[in-house]
XYZ file of C-alpha atoms in Angstrom:
211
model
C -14.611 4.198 0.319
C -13.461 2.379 -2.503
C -11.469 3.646 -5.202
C -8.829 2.638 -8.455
C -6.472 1.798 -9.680
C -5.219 -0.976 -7.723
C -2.248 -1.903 -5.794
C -2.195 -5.159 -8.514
C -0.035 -8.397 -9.149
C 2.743 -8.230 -11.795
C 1.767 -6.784 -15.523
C -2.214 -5.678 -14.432
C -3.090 -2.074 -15.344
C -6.919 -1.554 -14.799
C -7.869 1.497 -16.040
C -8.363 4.725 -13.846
C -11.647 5.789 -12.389
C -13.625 8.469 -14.510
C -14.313 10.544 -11.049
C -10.939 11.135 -10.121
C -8.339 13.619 -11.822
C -5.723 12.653 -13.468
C -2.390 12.436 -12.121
C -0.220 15.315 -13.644
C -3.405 16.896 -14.251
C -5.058 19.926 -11.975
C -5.666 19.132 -8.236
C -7.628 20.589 -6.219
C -5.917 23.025 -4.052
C -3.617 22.769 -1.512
C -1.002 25.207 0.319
C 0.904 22.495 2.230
C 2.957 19.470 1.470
C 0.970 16.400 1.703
C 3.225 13.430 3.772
C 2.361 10.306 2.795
C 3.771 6.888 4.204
C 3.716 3.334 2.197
C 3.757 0.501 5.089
C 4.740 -2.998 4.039
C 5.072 -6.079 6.230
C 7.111 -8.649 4.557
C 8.151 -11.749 5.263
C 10.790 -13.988 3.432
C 9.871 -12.710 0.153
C 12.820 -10.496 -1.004
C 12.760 -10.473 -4.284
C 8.777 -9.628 -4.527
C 9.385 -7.125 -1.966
C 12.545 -5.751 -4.161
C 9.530 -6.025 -7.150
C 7.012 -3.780 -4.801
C 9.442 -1.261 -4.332
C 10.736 -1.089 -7.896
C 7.290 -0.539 -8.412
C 7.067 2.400 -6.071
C 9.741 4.378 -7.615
C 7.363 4.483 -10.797
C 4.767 6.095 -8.887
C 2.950 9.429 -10.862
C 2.271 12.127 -8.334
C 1.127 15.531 -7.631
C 3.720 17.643 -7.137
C 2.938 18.249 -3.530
C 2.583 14.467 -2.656
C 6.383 13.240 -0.798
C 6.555 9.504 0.003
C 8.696 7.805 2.233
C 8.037 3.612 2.680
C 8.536 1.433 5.605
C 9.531 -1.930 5.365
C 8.526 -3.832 8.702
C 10.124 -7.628 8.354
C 8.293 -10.090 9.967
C 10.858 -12.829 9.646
C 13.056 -13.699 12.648
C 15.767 -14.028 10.201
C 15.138 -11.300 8.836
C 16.055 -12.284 5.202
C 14.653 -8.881 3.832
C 17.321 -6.669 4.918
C 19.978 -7.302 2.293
C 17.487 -6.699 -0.128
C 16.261 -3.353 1.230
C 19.417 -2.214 1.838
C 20.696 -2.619 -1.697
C 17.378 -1.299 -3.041
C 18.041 1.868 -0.528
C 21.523 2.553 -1.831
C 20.464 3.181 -5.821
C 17.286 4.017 -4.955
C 16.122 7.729 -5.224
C 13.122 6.794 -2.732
C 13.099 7.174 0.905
C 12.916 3.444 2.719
C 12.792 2.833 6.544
C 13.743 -0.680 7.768
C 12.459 -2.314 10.522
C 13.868 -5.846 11.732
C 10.567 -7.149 13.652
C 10.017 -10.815 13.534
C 7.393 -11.207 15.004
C 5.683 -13.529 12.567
C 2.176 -12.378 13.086
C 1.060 -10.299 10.303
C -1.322 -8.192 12.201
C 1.351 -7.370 14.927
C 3.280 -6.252 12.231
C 1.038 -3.943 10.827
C 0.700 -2.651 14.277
C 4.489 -2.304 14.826
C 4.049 -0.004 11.209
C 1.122 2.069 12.593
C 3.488 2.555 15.882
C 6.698 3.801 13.780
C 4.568 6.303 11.396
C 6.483 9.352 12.217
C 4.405 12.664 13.365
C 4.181 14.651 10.290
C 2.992 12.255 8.226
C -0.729 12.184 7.567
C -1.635 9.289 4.897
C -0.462 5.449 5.780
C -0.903 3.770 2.827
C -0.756 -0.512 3.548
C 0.121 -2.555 0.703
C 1.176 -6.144 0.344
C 5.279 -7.462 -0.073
C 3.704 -9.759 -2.790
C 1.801 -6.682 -5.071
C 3.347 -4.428 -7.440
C 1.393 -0.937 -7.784
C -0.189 0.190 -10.951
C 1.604 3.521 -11.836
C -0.967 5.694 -10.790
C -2.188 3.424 -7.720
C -1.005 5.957 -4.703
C -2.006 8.856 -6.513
C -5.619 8.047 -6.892
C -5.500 6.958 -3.625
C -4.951 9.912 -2.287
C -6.945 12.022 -4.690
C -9.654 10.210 -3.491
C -9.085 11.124 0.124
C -8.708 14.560 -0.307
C -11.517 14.462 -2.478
C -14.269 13.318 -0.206
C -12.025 13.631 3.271
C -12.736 9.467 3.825
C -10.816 8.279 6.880
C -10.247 4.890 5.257
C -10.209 4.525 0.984
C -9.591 1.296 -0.508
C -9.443 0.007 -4.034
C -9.372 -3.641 -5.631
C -6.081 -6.121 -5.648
C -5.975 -8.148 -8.700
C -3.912 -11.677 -9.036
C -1.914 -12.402 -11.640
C -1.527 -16.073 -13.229
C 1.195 -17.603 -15.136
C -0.315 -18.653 -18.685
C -0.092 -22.292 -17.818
C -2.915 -21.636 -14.912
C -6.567 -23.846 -15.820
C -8.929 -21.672 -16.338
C -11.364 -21.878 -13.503
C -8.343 -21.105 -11.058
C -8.106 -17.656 -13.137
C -11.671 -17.032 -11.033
C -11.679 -13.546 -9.148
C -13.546 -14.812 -6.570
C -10.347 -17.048 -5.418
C -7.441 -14.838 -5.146
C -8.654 -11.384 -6.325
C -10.235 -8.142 -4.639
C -12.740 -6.753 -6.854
C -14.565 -4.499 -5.011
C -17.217 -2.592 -6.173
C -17.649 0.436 -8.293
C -15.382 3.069 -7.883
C -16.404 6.062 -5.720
C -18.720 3.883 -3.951
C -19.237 3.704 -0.254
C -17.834 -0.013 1.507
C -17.841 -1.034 4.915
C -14.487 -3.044 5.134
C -11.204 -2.654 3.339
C -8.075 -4.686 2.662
C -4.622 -3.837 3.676
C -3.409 -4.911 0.065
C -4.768 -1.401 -1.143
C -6.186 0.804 1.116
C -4.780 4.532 2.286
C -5.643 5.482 5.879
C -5.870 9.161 7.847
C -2.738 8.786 10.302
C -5.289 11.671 12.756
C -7.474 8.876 12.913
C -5.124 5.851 14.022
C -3.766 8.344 16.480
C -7.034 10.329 17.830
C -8.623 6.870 18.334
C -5.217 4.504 18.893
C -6.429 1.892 16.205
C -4.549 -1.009 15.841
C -5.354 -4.804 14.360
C -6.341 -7.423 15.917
C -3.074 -9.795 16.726
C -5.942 -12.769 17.259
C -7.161 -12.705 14.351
């Protein structure tokens, strides 16, 4: 299912979808906390990834909503560490680091899907090279609990310095549009889409390393 806003590139705010609440506003109900984990597979990138999780920490939630992130480097060198380690120490958000290096970005999305921990039940993927719209995770996971998808996705919009010729500015090159919001899709991409953690374990999903 595809929803908004997106997990965008730097300075992009599209505006939220008309059939989901507002964040802050009423949700529909809920006795329990809801557990919700942010995977990101980086590699050699630490200051985007620094950007990314800057841009966590400005997330707008429901009150029930807790968030932890993993950080799963891909790098053999494993240049992100520093990086997430400073970020971790002035940071008031929760961030798991994992030294993997195994290059391979779908093994390391697999290596994140092994190390979600048992009482979470949302995975949300997003890319080390994004940064999330304010109210990206939020209407993420409005959606879900809205319509109880296994999968919802929304759009990834790229960013271009001003200098950029114009037909490079094309969606159709580096953007994910999508279609409308609330509609129905039958793939999704890992730089924005939230996942049911009871459905990568009940049916021990995993992406293809071949690929």
């Amino acid at each position: 299912m595809s929803e908004g806003p997106a997990a965008v590139g730097p300075g992009v705010s599209p505006s939220p979808a008309a059939d989901i609440p507002e964040p802050g506003g009423p949700a529909p109900a809920r006795d329990d906390v809801v557990q919700v984990l942010v995977a990101v597979c980086t590699f050699r990138r630490p200051e985007q990834l620094v950007a990314l999780l800057e841009s966590l920490v400005g997330q707008r939630l429901p009150d029930e909503v807790r968030v932890r992130v993993l950080v799963v480097d891909n790098s053999p060198g494993s240049e992100a560490e520093p990086a997430v380690r400073r970020f971790a120490d002035r940071a008031v958000l929760d961030v798991i680091y994992n030294a993997y290096g195994a290059t391979n970005i779908a093994s390391g999305r697999n290596e994140a899907l092994r190390l979600v921990p048992e009482d979470v039940e949302l995975i949300a993927f997003v890319d080390d090279d994004e940064l999330a719209d304010p109210d990206w995770l939020a209407h993420l996971v409005l959606a879900q609990r809205r319509t109880s998808a296994d999968i919802v996705t929304g759009p990834v919009l790229a960013i271009y310095p001003a200098s950029t010729r114009g037909w490079r500015r094309s969606d159709v090159l580096y953007s994910v549009v999508g279609p409308d919001p609330g509609a129905f899709v039958e793939e999704a991409v890992t730089g924005n889409a939230l996942l049911r953690a009871a459905v990568v374990r009940e049916l021990d999903l995993s992406f293809d390393t071949t690929l």
